[in-house]
Amino acid sequence: MKVFVVGANGQIGKLLVEFLKESADHNVRAMLRKQEQAKEFETKGIETAIASLEGSVEDIASAAKGCDAVVFAAGSGGQTGLDKTLLVDLDGAVKTVEAAEQAGIDRFIMISALQAHNRENWSETIKPYYVAKHYADRALLQSSLNYTIIRPGGLLNEQGTGKIMVAENLGSGTIPRIDVARTILACLNEERTFKKSFDLLSGDTEVAEALKSL
Amino acid sequence: MKVFVVGANGQIGKLLVEFLKESADHNVRAMLRKQEQAKEFETKGIETAIASLEGSVEDIASAAKGCDAVVFAAGSGGQTGLDKTLLVDLDGAVKTVEAAEQAGIDRFIMISALQAHNRENWSETIKPYYVAKHYADRALLQSSLNYTIIRPGGLLNEQGTGKIMVAENLGSGTIPRIDVARTILACLNEERTFKKSFDLLSGDTEVAEALKSL
């Protein structure tokens, strides 16, 4: 599979791009906003495309054209305001869904947030962020795409364990970003994750095995 | 019809509540956040219910129970931050849609914003607000309800003319809030507005006649 990674310059995105590059089964095309970012990736031998989540659906679609799967791993992050939460985390994500449909790419993996499907479990301090993620996920669920919605808990930069826990509903917890990237990679061809959404935390089970329980 | 007005204490809401109270065809129940607000309305002989758009769907549903139509005229307004845009204009609106479904109220009128359905026409300065309105409208479109989505242009506090212009797409323009309230009132039983969305500006045609052109 050739995988179009949106948010390739983000923390999870960078790890995922590396995994895809090293993978025997997949290729990668990194979507980047700026030419400087693209150069960095290209010197490492990674294919890139320039497009912005604040641009048009058509621009994102033409950047993605020819790929077999899309991973949305972008996030406006804690440094920017809630304007970007609305423009990137919500509208940017939905534009990417529409772009995948337009480009005829059926497989779509969304990185969401733990319990984004249950309003009553949204942490008070980042509730507005949860609203954005919730409606982005809804748009994907209502699309024609073969989706997987991965809802990881608190993201850490620790070394990974390669062991996870997945279920429709999990309590609060954390997971290293590298194990989220591993999970995305393992989902791509795993039919048990097709048209599924699940919470994701660190756990005791190897990634591949955990996904088979879905 | 007994009409449940969400955002009854807002500028359009207050005008609409007055019209409904004076109307021979309708009754009104005003949804308010605070007991003090409710008292003000009750001294005028208006039925009230206390609920918050930041509360649960169940709370809104039980406040609306027994009404025949819901009008969503709430807006977080320019005084509050984008957190409220996400929590009220988006999630609050969608919770109200879900509450109407839960309470078995089929008729739903949403006050949206001019061109909220066309990303390319969103004003740069209030784009995040447009994102919120857009996804709230989408949720209503995808609901089971008998909706009307009214998308007024720039809102003025001028005296109204009672004359409007409606169409799927209109260029930029303005309209007095009182004429928006009149339009809502006229939509309630107007079958030509059922399952329709339209832009709304000041114009040359009487409200009732303009709606028949839809």
mmCIF file of C-alpha atoms in Angstrom, chain A:
data_model
loop_
_atom_site.group_PDB
_atom_site.id
_atom_site.type_symbol
_atom_site.label_atom_id
_atom_site.label_comp_id
_atom_site.label_asym_id
_atom_site.label_seq_id
_atom_site.Cartn_x
_atom_site.Cartn_y
_atom_site.Cartn_z
ATOM 1 C CA MET A 1 0.000 0.000 0.000
ATOM 2 C CA LYS A 2 1.095 3.522 -0.712
ATOM 3 C CA VAL A 3 0.076 5.551 2.322
ATOM 4 C CA PHE A 4 -0.628 9.288 2.272
ATOM 5 C CA VAL A 5 0.286 10.682 5.683
ATOM 6 C CA VAL A 6 -1.419 13.930 6.678
ATOM 7 C CA GLY A 7 0.390 15.574 9.571
ATOM 8 C CA ALA A 8 3.661 13.970 8.490
ATOM 9 C CA ASN A 9 5.670 16.641 10.279
ATOM 10 C CA GLY A 10 3.839 16.032 13.559
ATOM 11 C CA GLN A 11 5.149 13.837 16.354
ATOM 12 C CA ILE A 12 3.161 10.710 15.506
ATOM 13 C CA GLY A 13 3.390 11.489 11.776
ATOM 14 C CA LYS A 14 7.189 11.493 11.763
ATOM 15 C CA LEU A 15 7.359 8.125 13.503
ATOM 16 C CA LEU A 16 4.759 6.663 11.158
ATOM 17 C CA VAL A 17 6.565 7.926 8.058
ATOM 18 C CA GLU A 18 9.758 6.231 9.289
ATOM 19 C CA PHE A 19 7.933 2.928 9.885
ATOM 20 C CA LEU A 20 6.309 3.074 6.463
ATOM 21 C CA LYS A 21 9.636 3.834 4.789
ATOM 22 C CA GLU A 22 11.271 0.819 6.464
ATOM 23 C CA SER A 23 8.284 -1.432 5.826
ATOM 24 C CA ALA A 24 8.479 -4.149 3.195
ATOM 25 C CA ASP A 25 4.728 -3.985 2.563
ATOM 26 C CA HIS A 26 4.165 -0.244 2.170
ATOM 27 C CA ASN A 27 5.309 2.987 0.582
ATOM 28 C CA VAL A 28 4.707 6.465 1.888
ATOM 29 C CA ARG A 29 3.931 9.958 0.627
ATOM 30 C CA ALA A 30 4.207 12.668 3.258
ATOM 31 C CA MET A 31 1.872 15.648 3.018
ATOM 32 C CA LEU A 32 3.611 18.823 4.162
ATOM 33 C CA ARG A 33 2.611 22.437 4.341
ATOM 34 C CA LYS A 34 5.920 24.045 3.472
ATOM 35 C CA GLN A 35 8.652 23.532 0.897
ATOM 36 C CA GLU A 36 11.350 23.632 3.639
ATOM 37 C CA GLN A 37 9.657 20.756 5.463
ATOM 38 C CA ALA A 38 9.393 18.798 2.219
ATOM 39 C CA LYS A 39 13.130 19.201 1.550
ATOM 40 C CA GLU A 40 13.958 17.660 4.916
ATOM 41 C CA PHE A 41 11.871 14.601 4.098
ATOM 42 C CA GLU A 42 13.187 14.339 0.553
ATOM 43 C CA THR A 43 16.803 14.259 1.665
ATOM 44 C CA LYS A 44 15.822 11.145 3.610
ATOM 45 C CA GLY A 45 14.400 9.643 0.391
ATOM 46 C CA ILE A 46 10.754 10.144 1.318
ATOM 47 C CA GLU A 47 8.214 11.165 -1.315
ATOM 48 C CA THR A 48 6.364 14.371 -0.452
ATOM 49 C CA ALA A 49 3.441 16.507 -1.576
ATOM 50 C CA ILE A 50 2.732 20.093 -0.601
ATOM 51 C CA ALA A 51 -0.790 20.947 0.559
ATOM 52 C CA SER A 52 -2.436 22.730 3.449
ATOM 53 C CA LEU A 53 -5.344 21.577 5.580
ATOM 54 C CA GLU A 54 -6.533 25.174 5.402
ATOM 55 C CA GLY A 55 -6.568 24.997 1.607
ATOM 56 C CA SER A 56 -9.152 23.409 -0.654
ATOM 57 C CA VAL A 57 -10.384 19.825 -0.770
ATOM 58 C CA GLU A 58 -9.211 19.738 -4.393
ATOM 59 C CA ASP A 59 -5.623 20.607 -3.388
ATOM 60 C CA ILE A 60 -5.557 17.849 -0.778
ATOM 61 C CA ALA A 61 -7.132 15.394 -3.237
ATOM 62 C CA SER A 62 -4.549 16.087 -5.907
ATOM 63 C CA ALA A 63 -1.731 15.756 -3.352
ATOM 64 C CA ALA A 64 -3.133 12.344 -2.337
ATOM 65 C CA LYS A 65 -3.921 11.072 -5.843
ATOM 66 C CA GLY A 66 -2.506 7.634 -6.577
ATOM 67 C CA CYS A 67 -2.139 6.561 -2.932
ATOM 68 C CA ASP A 68 -4.040 3.563 -1.545
ATOM 69 C CA ALA A 69 -4.673 4.776 1.995
ATOM 70 C CA VAL A 70 -4.830 8.021 3.937
ATOM 71 C CA VAL A 71 -3.774 8.464 7.551
ATOM 72 C CA PHE A 72 -4.917 11.631 9.299
ATOM 73 C CA ALA A 73 -2.341 12.180 12.046
ATOM 74 C CA ALA A 74 -2.422 15.980 12.028
ATOM 75 C CA GLY A 75 -3.222 18.064 15.065
ATOM 76 C CA SER A 76 -3.109 21.783 15.563
ATOM 77 C CA GLY A 77 -1.334 21.117 18.858
ATOM 78 C CA GLY A 78 -1.252 22.981 22.131
ATOM 79 C CA GLN A 79 0.753 25.952 20.778
ATOM 80 C CA THR A 80 -2.003 27.406 18.604
ATOM 81 C CA GLY A 81 -5.414 28.840 19.406
ATOM 82 C CA LEU A 82 -8.863 27.326 19.142
ATOM 83 C CA ASP A 83 -9.197 28.919 15.703
ATOM 84 C CA LYS A 84 -6.813 26.221 14.481
ATOM 85 C CA THR A 85 -8.746 23.585 16.430
ATOM 86 C CA LEU A 86 -11.772 24.504 14.321
ATOM 87 C CA LEU A 87 -9.879 25.035 11.054
ATOM 88 C CA VAL A 88 -7.442 22.102 11.259
ATOM 89 C CA ASP A 89 -8.627 19.450 13.736
ATOM 90 C CA LEU A 90 -12.226 19.693 12.559
ATOM 91 C CA ASP A 91 -12.545 21.229 9.100
ATOM 92 C CA GLY A 92 -9.075 20.098 7.953
ATOM 93 C CA ALA A 93 -9.871 16.516 8.949
ATOM 94 C CA VAL A 94 -13.227 16.544 7.175
ATOM 95 C CA LYS A 95 -11.645 18.086 4.075
ATOM 96 C CA THR A 96 -9.167 15.202 4.104
ATOM 97 C CA VAL A 97 -12.063 12.726 4.232
ATOM 98 C CA GLU A 98 -13.690 14.492 1.287
ATOM 99 C CA ALA A 99 -10.350 14.580 -0.548
ATOM 100 C CA ALA A 100 -9.929 10.818 -0.113
ATOM 101 C CA GLU A 101 -13.400 10.285 -1.573
ATOM 102 C CA GLN A 102 -12.581 12.646 -4.433
ATOM 103 C CA ALA A 103 -9.256 10.931 -5.141
ATOM 104 C CA GLY A 104 -10.891 7.482 -5.038
ATOM 105 C CA ILE A 105 -8.878 6.331 -2.013
ATOM 106 C CA ASP A 106 -11.012 3.971 0.036
ATOM 107 C CA ARG A 107 -8.891 3.197 3.094
ATOM 108 C CA PHE A 108 -8.765 5.909 5.789
ATOM 109 C CA ILE A 109 -7.269 5.834 9.259
ATOM 110 C CA MET A 110 -8.128 8.678 11.627
ATOM 111 C CA ILE A 111 -6.180 9.446 14.790
ATOM 112 C CA SER A 112 -8.791 10.661 17.217
ATOM 113 C CA ALA A 113 -8.758 10.879 21.020
ATOM 114 C CA LEU A 114 -9.760 8.513 23.833
ATOM 115 C CA GLN A 115 -13.549 8.534 24.336
ATOM 116 C CA ALA A 116 -14.133 11.162 21.630
ATOM 117 C CA HIS A 117 -17.414 9.330 20.942
ATOM 118 C CA ASN A 118 -18.759 9.821 24.493
ATOM 119 C CA ARG A 119 -19.517 13.425 25.455
ATOM 120 C CA GLU A 120 -19.843 12.544 29.136
ATOM 121 C CA ASN A 121 -16.196 11.437 29.271
ATOM 122 C CA TRP A 122 -14.637 14.575 27.765
ATOM 123 C CA SER A 123 -12.049 16.120 30.034
ATOM 124 C CA GLU A 124 -13.257 19.536 31.173
ATOM 125 C CA THR A 125 -10.010 21.333 30.352
ATOM 126 C CA ILE A 126 -9.805 20.253 26.716
ATOM 127 C CA LYS A 127 -13.511 19.912 25.985
ATOM 128 C CA PRO A 128 -13.442 22.250 22.942
ATOM 129 C CA TYR A 129 -10.718 20.045 21.396
ATOM 130 C CA TYR A 130 -12.904 17.004 22.001
ATOM 131 C CA VAL A 131 -15.817 18.699 20.211
ATOM 132 C CA ALA A 132 -13.612 19.152 17.129
ATOM 133 C CA LYS A 133 -12.375 15.546 17.182
ATOM 134 C CA HIS A 134 -15.901 14.228 17.757
ATOM 135 C CA TYR A 135 -17.384 15.909 14.693
ATOM 136 C CA ALA A 136 -14.399 15.012 12.516
ATOM 137 C CA ASP A 137 -14.901 11.365 13.485
ATOM 138 C CA ARG A 138 -18.635 11.646 12.769
ATOM 139 C CA ALA A 139 -17.967 12.923 9.258
ATOM 140 C CA LEU A 140 -15.701 9.941 8.603
ATOM 141 C CA LEU A 141 -18.291 7.500 9.970
ATOM 142 C CA GLN A 142 -20.860 9.024 7.609
ATOM 143 C CA SER A 143 -18.538 8.903 4.612
ATOM 144 C CA SER A 144 -18.340 6.104 2.072
ATOM 145 C CA LEU A 145 -14.783 5.219 3.144
ATOM 146 C CA ASN A 146 -13.357 2.071 4.693
ATOM 147 C CA TYR A 147 -12.391 3.745 7.952
ATOM 148 C CA THR A 148 -10.577 2.907 11.146
ATOM 149 C CA ILE A 149 -10.849 5.433 13.954
ATOM 150 C CA ILE A 150 -8.080 5.019 16.530
ATOM 151 C CA ARG A 151 -8.690 6.836 19.821
ATOM 152 C CA PRO A 152 -5.446 6.874 21.833
ATOM 153 C CA GLY A 153 -5.171 8.004 25.442
ATOM 154 C CA GLY A 154 -2.672 10.579 26.749
ATOM 155 C CA LEU A 155 0.278 10.683 24.343
ATOM 156 C CA LEU A 156 3.782 10.208 25.737
ATOM 157 C CA ASN A 157 7.207 10.550 24.181
ATOM 158 C CA GLU A 158 8.514 7.570 26.132
ATOM 159 C CA GLN A 159 10.070 4.564 24.492
ATOM 160 C CA GLY A 160 7.398 2.173 23.311
ATOM 161 C CA THR A 161 6.691 -1.336 24.498
ATOM 162 C CA GLY A 162 4.936 -2.582 21.366
ATOM 163 C CA LYS A 163 2.157 -3.783 23.656
ATOM 164 C CA ILE A 164 -1.301 -2.291 23.676
ATOM 165 C CA MET A 165 -4.883 -2.617 24.838
ATOM 166 C CA VAL A 166 -7.826 -1.903 22.489
ATOM 167 C CA ALA A 167 -11.586 -1.823 23.050
ATOM 168 C CA GLU A 168 -14.697 0.175 22.244
ATOM 169 C CA ASN A 169 -14.391 1.803 25.681
ATOM 170 C CA LEU A 170 -11.361 2.022 27.932
ATOM 171 C CA GLY A 171 -10.770 4.009 31.110
ATOM 172 C CA SER A 172 -8.242 6.823 31.200
ATOM 173 C CA GLY A 173 -4.591 6.041 30.519
ATOM 174 C CA THR A 174 -1.617 6.790 28.338
ATOM 175 C CA ILE A 175 0.388 5.405 25.421
ATOM 176 C CA PRO A 176 3.747 6.328 23.858
ATOM 177 C CA ARG A 177 3.409 7.971 20.443
ATOM 178 C CA ILE A 178 5.634 5.302 18.913
ATOM 179 C CA ASP A 179 3.138 2.599 19.896
ATOM 180 C CA VAL A 180 0.332 4.625 18.299
ATOM 181 C CA ALA A 181 2.408 4.760 15.096
ATOM 182 C CA ARG A 182 2.966 0.971 15.305
ATOM 183 C CA THR A 183 -0.771 0.456 15.728
ATOM 184 C CA ILE A 184 -1.584 2.592 12.681
ATOM 185 C CA LEU A 185 0.891 0.582 10.614
ATOM 186 C CA ALA A 186 -0.629 -2.707 11.765
ATOM 187 C CA CYS A 187 -4.175 -1.506 11.041
ATOM 188 C CA LEU A 188 -3.605 -0.720 7.374
ATOM 189 C CA ASN A 189 -4.224 -4.243 6.087
ATOM 190 C CA GLU A 190 -5.907 -5.730 9.158
ATOM 191 C CA GLU A 191 -9.475 -6.501 8.151
ATOM 192 C CA ARG A 192 -10.591 -6.754 11.776
ATOM 193 C CA THR A 193 -10.084 -2.981 11.994
ATOM 194 C CA PHE A 194 -12.094 -2.133 8.859
ATOM 195 C CA LYS A 195 -15.111 0.072 9.642
ATOM 196 C CA LYS A 196 -14.196 0.005 13.333
ATOM 197 C CA SER A 197 -13.463 2.618 15.988
ATOM 198 C CA PHE A 198 -11.629 1.834 19.213
ATOM 199 C CA ASP A 199 -9.896 3.303 22.249
ATOM 200 C CA LEU A 200 -6.149 2.601 22.496
ATOM 201 C CA LEU A 201 -3.871 2.474 25.554
ATOM 202 C CA SER A 202 -0.629 0.798 26.525
ATOM 203 C CA GLY A 203 -1.271 -2.791 27.502
ATOM 204 C CA ASP A 204 0.042 -6.333 27.694
ATOM 205 C CA THR A 205 -0.689 -7.628 24.210
ATOM 206 C CA GLU A 206 1.416 -7.394 21.051
ATOM 207 C CA VAL A 207 -0.104 -4.918 18.577
ATOM 208 C CA ALA A 208 -0.980 -7.444 15.873
ATOM 209 C CA GLU A 209 -2.570 -9.814 18.353
ATOM 210 C CA ALA A 210 -4.528 -7.061 20.111
ATOM 211 C CA LEU A 211 -6.055 -5.894 16.811
ATOM 212 C CA LYS A 212 -7.286 -9.413 16.074
ATOM 213 C CA SER A 213 -9.482 -9.167 19.188
ATOM 214 C CA LEU A 214 -11.557 -6.396 17.583
#
